[in-house]
């Protein structure tokens, strides 16, 4: 069964420090993975997706099929990065379900 | 475009009451989904639809019904509300044909069951 695991419920860093939010997945097919972000009192929005290999707001994420991971990284965290981050996996070829991890709450301290 | 809209924003129910959470999208998206968000549990898929007239169960479907009579609307019905259904509910939609499979979310409905 497909599963997304985000091992850290909470992550706290200081402004300017590097940040890495971990995401591991289990999926038998070729995964399509995403990171979504939810800022305080706002709706969830797409941050980035692995197939586009883009950098958004300084964040990057690389799909590592060997380690079944899709960690989100940023070299220098900013206070405005404080938010809830969700890793998600799209189950393709049939059900088309988008399944989310439990989320990591990132706090960037001044 | 208004995107994905949800009504109401807040709702308080008594145990045993029924109600319908409304969701609409104006982007002509084929796929629509309902999630509930609970502290420590993340987002869990309740029901989803790949097109008008087609629905399927997600991870936590019990106690909820859905229907998809039009492309635009995907209401979620609570048949007999229970305190365990206290949660924030998000509706989302996605295009089947556009690249990158971005899912768009509504603003959420905060439901309290007493």
mmCIF file of N, CA and C in Angstrom, chain B residues 15-109:
data_model
loop_
_atom_site.group_PDB
_atom_site.id
_atom_site.type_symbol
_atom_site.label_atom_id
_atom_site.label_comp_id
_atom_site.label_asym_id
_atom_site.label_seq_id
_atom_site.Cartn_x
_atom_site.Cartn_y
_atom_site.Cartn_z
ATOM 1 N N UNK B 15 -24.647 15.967 18.434
ATOM 2 C CA UNK B 15 -24.539 14.557 18.082
ATOM 3 C C UNK B 15 -25.866 14.062 17.506
ATOM 4 N N UNK B 16 -25.752 13.374 16.374
ATOM 5 C CA UNK B 16 -26.934 12.814 15.735
ATOM 6 C C UNK B 16 -27.515 13.669 14.627
ATOM 7 N N UNK B 17 -27.143 14.943 14.585
ATOM 8 C CA UNK B 17 -27.644 15.791 13.512
ATOM 9 C C UNK B 17 -26.957 15.453 12.197
ATOM 10 N N UNK B 18 -27.609 15.812 11.113
ATOM 11 C CA UNK B 18 -27.014 15.615 9.791
ATOM 12 C C UNK B 18 -26.796 16.979 9.154
ATOM 13 N N UNK B 19 -25.846 17.012 8.243
ATOM 14 C CA UNK B 19 -25.633 18.240 7.494
ATOM 15 C C UNK B 19 -24.813 17.949 6.245
ATOM 16 N N UNK B 20 -24.784 18.916 5.365
ATOM 17 C CA UNK B 20 -24.019 18.808 4.125
ATOM 18 C C UNK B 20 -23.011 19.934 4.040
ATOM 19 N N UNK B 21 -21.768 19.577 3.817
ATOM 20 C CA UNK B 21 -20.719 20.560 3.535
ATOM 21 C C UNK B 21 -20.660 20.731 2.025
ATOM 22 N N UNK B 22 -20.714 21.984 1.615
ATOM 23 C CA UNK B 22 -20.739 22.260 0.186
ATOM 24 C C UNK B 22 -19.333 22.548 -0.342
ATOM 25 N N UNK B 23 -19.097 22.096 -1.557
ATOM 26 C CA UNK B 23 -17.833 22.369 -2.240
ATOM 27 C C UNK B 23 -18.124 22.596 -3.709
ATOM 28 N N UNK B 24 -17.527 23.627 -4.261
ATOM 29 C CA UNK B 24 -17.697 23.914 -5.679
ATOM 30 C C UNK B 24 -16.387 24.417 -6.255
ATOM 31 N N UNK B 25 -16.176 24.098 -7.526
ATOM 32 C CA UNK B 25 -14.993 24.617 -8.230
ATOM 33 C C UNK B 25 -15.404 25.054 -9.621
ATOM 34 N N UNK B 26 -14.741 26.111 -10.084
ATOM 35 C CA UNK B 26 -15.102 26.686 -11.390
ATOM 36 C C UNK B 26 -13.969 26.545 -12.392
ATOM 37 N N UNK B 27 -13.117 25.548 -12.187
ATOM 38 C CA UNK B 27 -11.966 25.356 -13.069
ATOM 39 C C UNK B 27 -12.168 24.173 -14.018
ATOM 40 N N UNK B 28 -13.364 23.600 -13.995
ATOM 41 C CA UNK B 28 -13.685 22.455 -14.855
ATOM 42 C C UNK B 28 -12.774 21.250 -14.579
ATOM 43 N N UNK B 29 -12.393 21.094 -13.312
ATOM 44 C CA UNK B 29 -11.525 19.984 -12.946
ATOM 45 C C UNK B 29 -12.323 18.690 -12.843
ATOM 46 N N UNK B 30 -11.709 17.613 -13.322
ATOM 47 C CA UNK B 30 -12.372 16.317 -13.257
ATOM 48 C C UNK B 30 -12.316 15.724 -11.846
ATOM 49 N N UNK B 31 -11.168 15.858 -11.215
ATOM 50 C CA UNK B 31 -10.970 15.205 -9.922
ATOM 51 C C UNK B 31 -11.338 16.146 -8.779
ATOM 52 N N UNK B 32 -12.077 15.590 -7.817
ATOM 53 C CA UNK B 32 -12.376 16.329 -6.591
ATOM 54 C C UNK B 32 -12.267 15.386 -5.405
ATOM 55 N N UNK B 33 -11.868 15.957 -4.276
ATOM 56 C CA UNK B 33 -11.609 15.135 -3.081
ATOM 57 C C UNK B 33 -12.043 15.878 -1.824
ATOM 58 N N UNK B 34 -12.321 15.090 -0.801
ATOM 59 C CA UNK B 34 -12.573 15.623 0.541
ATOM 60 C C UNK B 34 -11.542 15.035 1.494
ATOM 61 N N UNK B 35 -10.956 15.918 2.306
ATOM 62 C CA UNK B 35 -10.008 15.513 3.323
ATOM 63 C C UNK B 35 -10.483 16.059 4.669
ATOM 64 N N UNK B 36 -10.048 15.386 5.715
ATOM 65 C CA UNK B 36 -10.192 15.969 7.038
ATOM 66 C C UNK B 36 -8.803 16.140 7.641
ATOM 67 N N UNK B 37 -8.658 17.219 8.378
ATOM 68 C CA UNK B 37 -7.367 17.556 8.961
ATOM 69 C C UNK B 37 -7.504 17.556 10.473
ATOM 70 N N UNK B 38 -6.743 16.713 11.122
ATOM 71 C CA UNK B 38 -6.772 16.601 12.574
ATOM 72 C C UNK B 38 -5.365 16.722 13.116
ATOM 73 N N UNK B 39 -5.187 17.332 14.272
ATOM 74 C CA UNK B 39 -3.844 17.486 14.853
ATOM 75 C C UNK B 39 -3.141 16.142 14.993
ATOM 76 N N UNK B 40 -1.919 16.085 14.493
ATOM 77 C CA UNK B 40 -1.132 14.861 14.604
ATOM 78 C C UNK B 40 -1.498 13.779 13.604
ATOM 79 N N UNK B 41 -2.561 14.003 12.852
ATOM 80 C CA UNK B 41 -3.005 12.976 11.893
ATOM 81 C C UNK B 41 -2.817 13.437 10.454
ATOM 82 N N UNK B 42 -2.509 14.690 10.273
ATOM 83 C CA UNK B 42 -2.327 15.196 8.924
ATOM 84 C C UNK B 42 -3.637 15.287 8.175
ATOM 85 N N UNK B 43 -3.552 15.123 6.875
ATOM 86 C CA UNK B 43 -4.720 15.153 6.007
ATOM 87 C C UNK B 43 -5.091 13.729 5.626
ATOM 88 N N UNK B 44 -6.310 13.356 5.892
ATOM 89 C CA UNK B 44 -6.764 12.014 5.542
ATOM 90 C C UNK B 44 -7.900 12.106 4.531
ATOM 91 N N UNK B 45 -7.795 11.285 3.501
ATOM 92 C CA UNK B 45 -8.745 11.314 2.408
ATOM 93 C C UNK B 45 -10.038 10.612 2.819
ATOM 94 N N UNK B 46 -11.154 11.303 2.642
ATOM 95 C CA UNK B 46 -12.457 10.748 3.017
ATOM 96 C C UNK B 46 -13.101 10.064 1.807
ATOM 97 N N UNK B 47 -13.363 10.853 0.784
ATOM 98 C CA UNK B 47 -13.932 10.372 -0.477
ATOM 99 C C UNK B 47 -13.322 11.172 -1.608
ATOM 100 N N UNK B 48 -13.358 10.605 -2.789
ATOM 101 C CA UNK B 48 -12.896 11.360 -3.937
ATOM 102 C C UNK B 48 -13.705 10.967 -5.164
ATOM 103 N N UNK B 49 -13.553 11.769 -6.211
ATOM 104 C CA UNK B 49 -14.311 11.553 -7.440
ATOM 105 C C UNK B 49 -13.412 11.855 -8.636
ATOM 106 N N UNK B 50 -13.479 10.993 -9.635
ATOM 107 C CA UNK B 50 -12.672 11.219 -10.848
ATOM 108 C C UNK B 50 -13.516 11.798 -11.979
ATOM 109 N N UNK B 51 -14.783 12.074 -11.698
ATOM 110 C CA UNK B 51 -15.637 12.691 -12.697
ATOM 111 C C UNK B 51 -17.087 12.620 -12.258
ATOM 112 N N UNK B 52 -17.932 13.360 -12.951
ATOM 113 C CA UNK B 52 -19.352 13.371 -12.607
ATOM 114 C C UNK B 52 -19.912 11.957 -12.640
ATOM 115 N N UNK B 53 -20.629 11.613 -11.587
ATOM 116 C CA UNK B 53 -21.244 10.303 -11.483
ATOM 117 C C UNK B 53 -20.355 9.207 -10.945
ATOM 118 N N UNK B 54 -19.081 9.546 -10.642
ATOM 119 C CA UNK B 54 -18.128 8.532 -10.184
ATOM 120 C C UNK B 54 -17.515 8.975 -8.867
ATOM 121 N N UNK B 55 -17.694 8.167 -7.834
ATOM 122 C CA UNK B 55 -17.071 8.462 -6.544
ATOM 123 C C UNK B 55 -16.448 7.190 -5.987
ATOM 124 N N UNK B 56 -15.528 7.368 -5.072
ATOM 125 C CA UNK B 56 -14.896 6.215 -4.442
ATOM 126 C C UNK B 56 -14.456 6.608 -3.038
ATOM 127 N N UNK B 57 -14.217 5.588 -2.229
ATOM 128 C CA UNK B 57 -13.854 5.826 -0.839
ATOM 129 C C UNK B 57 -12.363 6.078 -0.693
ATOM 130 N N UNK B 58 -12.039 6.908 0.305
ATOM 131 C CA UNK B 58 -10.656 7.126 0.662
ATOM 132 C C UNK B 58 -10.282 6.318 1.886
ATOM 133 N N UNK B 59 -9.470 6.927 2.748
ATOM 134 C CA UNK B 59 -8.973 6.220 3.928
ATOM 135 C C UNK B 59 -9.990 6.137 5.058
ATOM 136 N N UNK B 60 -10.814 7.188 5.212
ATOM 137 C CA UNK B 60 -11.718 7.279 6.362
ATOM 138 C C UNK B 60 -13.126 7.634 5.912
ATOM 139 N N UNK B 61 -13.796 6.754 5.164
ATOM 140 C CA UNK B 61 -15.104 7.092 4.591
ATOM 141 C C UNK B 61 -16.302 6.920 5.525
ATOM 142 N N UNK B 62 -16.129 6.194 6.622
ATOM 143 C CA UNK B 62 -17.289 5.846 7.451
ATOM 144 C C UNK B 62 -17.930 7.078 8.061
ATOM 145 N N UNK B 63 -19.259 7.142 7.919
ATOM 146 C CA UNK B 63 -20.012 8.262 8.478
ATOM 147 C C UNK B 63 -20.221 9.400 7.503
ATOM 148 N N UNK B 64 -19.680 9.238 6.294
ATOM 149 C CA UNK B 64 -19.770 10.296 5.285
ATOM 150 C C UNK B 64 -20.306 9.724 3.968
ATOM 151 N N UNK B 65 -21.094 10.531 3.279
ATOM 152 C CA UNK B 65 -21.553 10.200 1.935
ATOM 153 C C UNK B 65 -21.218 11.321 0.985
ATOM 154 N N UNK B 66 -20.984 10.968 -0.267
ATOM 155 C CA UNK B 66 -20.759 11.981 -1.292
ATOM 156 C C UNK B 66 -21.540 11.610 -2.543
ATOM 157 N N UNK B 67 -21.713 12.596 -3.383
ATOM 158 C CA UNK B 67 -22.276 12.380 -4.714
ATOM 159 C C UNK B 67 -21.646 13.411 -5.645
ATOM 160 N N UNK B 68 -21.641 13.125 -6.911
ATOM 161 C CA UNK B 68 -21.057 14.061 -7.887
ATOM 162 C C UNK B 68 -21.979 14.096 -9.104
ATOM 163 N N UNK B 69 -22.997 14.919 -8.998
ATOM 164 C CA UNK B 69 -23.973 15.005 -10.091
ATOM 165 C C UNK B 69 -23.516 15.964 -11.176
ATOM 166 N N UNK B 70 -22.639 16.891 -10.843
ATOM 167 C CA UNK B 70 -22.090 17.817 -11.831
ATOM 168 C C UNK B 70 -20.574 17.871 -11.679
ATOM 169 N N UNK B 71 -19.906 18.390 -12.681
ATOM 170 C CA UNK B 71 -18.454 18.558 -12.581
ATOM 171 C C UNK B 71 -18.088 19.552 -11.495
ATOM 172 N N UNK B 72 -18.930 20.559 -11.297
ATOM 173 C CA UNK B 72 -18.580 21.668 -10.420
ATOM 174 C C UNK B 72 -18.733 21.368 -8.930
ATOM 175 N N UNK B 73 -19.693 20.536 -8.564
ATOM 176 C CA UNK B 73 -20.069 20.406 -7.158
ATOM 177 C C UNK B 73 -19.752 19.030 -6.592
ATOM 178 N N UNK B 74 -19.337 19.004 -5.340
ATOM 179 C CA UNK B 74 -18.989 17.737 -4.690
ATOM 180 C C UNK B 74 -19.335 17.854 -3.205
ATOM 181 N N UNK B 75 -20.599 17.748 -2.856
ATOM 182 C CA UNK B 75 -21.012 17.911 -1.455
ATOM 183 C C UNK B 75 -20.655 16.693 -0.602
ATOM 184 N N UNK B 76 -20.362 16.967 0.654
ATOM 185 C CA UNK B 76 -20.048 15.916 1.623
ATOM 186 C C UNK B 76 -21.148 15.896 2.672
ATOM 187 N N UNK B 77 -21.775 14.753 2.844
ATOM 188 C CA UNK B 77 -22.883 14.642 3.793
ATOM 189 C C UNK B 77 -22.483 13.852 5.023
ATOM 190 N N UNK B 78 -22.769 14.432 6.174
ATOM 191 C CA UNK B 78 -22.616 13.722 7.435
ATOM 192 C C UNK B 78 -23.995 13.200 7.811
ATOM 193 N N UNK B 79 -24.123 11.912 7.918
ATOM 194 C CA UNK B 79 -25.435 11.308 8.076
ATOM 195 C C UNK B 79 -25.960 11.452 9.504
ATOM 196 N N UNK B 80 -25.100 11.206 10.470
ATOM 197 C CA UNK B 80 -25.462 11.310 11.885
ATOM 198 C C UNK B 80 -24.188 11.714 12.624
ATOM 199 N N UNK B 81 -24.045 12.997 12.848
ATOM 200 C CA UNK B 81 -22.772 13.528 13.340
ATOM 201 C C UNK B 81 -22.377 12.935 14.688
ATOM 202 N N UNK B 82 -21.077 12.704 14.828
ATOM 203 C CA UNK B 82 -20.501 12.186 16.065
ATOM 204 C C UNK B 82 -19.348 13.105 16.486
ATOM 205 N N UNK B 83 -19.053 13.160 17.781
ATOM 206 C CA UNK B 83 -17.937 14.003 18.234
ATOM 207 C C UNK B 83 -16.615 13.680 17.533
ATOM 208 N N UNK B 84 -16.429 12.425 17.132
ATOM 209 C CA UNK B 84 -15.202 12.038 16.423
ATOM 210 C C UNK B 84 -15.083 12.705 15.058
ATOM 211 N N UNK B 85 -16.155 13.299 14.575
ATOM 212 C CA UNK B 85 -16.118 13.992 13.290
ATOM 213 C C UNK B 85 -15.782 15.478 13.439
ATOM 214 N N UNK B 86 -15.514 15.897 14.647
ATOM 215 C CA UNK B 86 -15.002 17.255 14.859
ATOM 216 C C UNK B 86 -13.654 17.365 14.178
ATOM 217 N N UNK B 87 -13.553 18.302 13.246
ATOM 218 C CA UNK B 87 -12.352 18.376 12.423
ATOM 219 C C UNK B 87 -12.437 19.606 11.527
ATOM 220 N N UNK B 88 -11.366 19.822 10.774
ATOM 221 C CA UNK B 88 -11.395 20.799 9.693
ATOM 222 C C UNK B 88 -11.452 20.014 8.390
ATOM 223 N N UNK B 89 -12.413 20.366 7.556
ATOM 224 C CA UNK B 89 -12.636 19.635 6.309
ATOM 225 C C UNK B 89 -12.197 20.488 5.120
ATOM 226 N N UNK B 90 -11.405 19.860 4.268
ATOM 227 C CA UNK B 90 -10.934 20.548 3.067
ATOM 228 C C UNK B 90 -11.412 19.813 1.825
ATOM 229 N N UNK B 91 -11.895 20.590 0.895
ATOM 230 C CA UNK B 91 -12.228 20.092 -0.422
ATOM 231 C C UNK B 91 -11.101 20.483 -1.373
ATOM 232 N N UNK B 92 -10.851 19.662 -2.371
ATOM 233 C CA UNK B 92 -9.774 19.953 -3.309
ATOM 234 C C UNK B 92 -10.169 19.482 -4.700
ATOM 235 N N UNK B 93 -9.548 20.089 -5.704
ATOM 236 C CA UNK B 93 -9.819 19.660 -7.071
ATOM 237 C C UNK B 93 -8.531 19.656 -7.881
ATOM 238 N N UNK B 94 -8.572 18.882 -8.953
ATOM 239 C CA UNK B 94 -7.361 18.732 -9.779
ATOM 240 C C UNK B 94 -7.778 18.415 -11.202
ATOM 241 N N UNK B 95 -6.991 18.887 -12.141
ATOM 242 C CA UNK B 95 -7.286 18.602 -13.537
ATOM 243 C C UNK B 95 -6.676 17.275 -13.954
ATOM 244 N N UNK B 96 -7.395 16.538 -14.778
ATOM 245 C CA UNK B 96 -6.875 15.269 -15.277
ATOM 246 C C UNK B 96 -5.905 15.481 -16.430
ATOM 247 N N UNK B 97 -6.047 16.605 -17.103
ATOM 248 C CA UNK B 97 -5.289 16.769 -18.347
ATOM 249 C C UNK B 97 -4.126 17.740 -18.236
ATOM 250 N N UNK B 98 -4.153 18.624 -17.252
ATOM 251 C CA UNK B 98 -3.063 19.581 -17.168
ATOM 252 C C UNK B 98 -1.815 18.938 -16.588
ATOM 253 N N UNK B 99 -0.690 19.519 -16.948
ATOM 254 C CA UNK B 99 0.571 18.975 -16.453
ATOM 255 C C UNK B 99 0.705 19.153 -14.945
ATOM 256 N N UNK B 100 1.510 18.311 -14.370
ATOM 257 C CA UNK B 100 1.994 18.473 -13.005
ATOM 258 C C UNK B 100 0.984 18.147 -11.918
ATOM 259 N N UNK B 101 -0.278 17.898 -12.280
ATOM 260 C CA UNK B 101 -1.218 17.371 -11.292
ATOM 261 C C UNK B 101 -1.337 18.214 -10.030
ATOM 262 N N UNK B 102 -1.273 19.532 -10.149
ATOM 263 C CA UNK B 102 -1.426 20.368 -8.968
ATOM 264 C C UNK B 102 -2.834 20.272 -8.435
ATOM 265 N N UNK B 103 -2.963 20.082 -7.131
ATOM 266 C CA UNK B 103 -4.261 20.007 -6.481
ATOM 267 C C UNK B 103 -4.541 21.347 -5.797
ATOM 268 N N UNK B 104 -5.735 21.873 -6.031
ATOM 269 C CA UNK B 104 -6.138 23.154 -5.463
ATOM 270 C C UNK B 104 -7.107 22.916 -4.315
ATOM 271 N N UNK B 105 -6.867 23.616 -3.222
ATOM 272 C CA UNK B 105 -7.670 23.406 -2.017
ATOM 273 C C UNK B 105 -8.622 24.570 -1.755
ATOM 274 N N UNK B 106 -9.744 24.233 -1.124
ATOM 275 C CA UNK B 106 -10.642 25.253 -0.619
ATOM 276 C C UNK B 106 -10.150 25.771 0.714
ATOM 277 N N UNK B 107 -10.867 26.764 1.273
ATOM 278 C CA UNK B 107 -10.425 27.401 2.516
ATOM 279 C C UNK B 107 -10.714 26.582 3.762
ATOM 280 N N UNK B 108 -11.519 25.547 3.635
ATOM 281 C CA UNK B 108 -11.798 24.688 4.788
ATOM 282 C C UNK B 108 -13.098 25.024 5.490
ATOM 283 N N UNK B 109 -13.669 24.006 6.123
ATOM 284 C CA UNK B 109 -14.845 24.159 7.000
ATOM 285 C C UNK B 109 -14.467 23.592 8.360
#
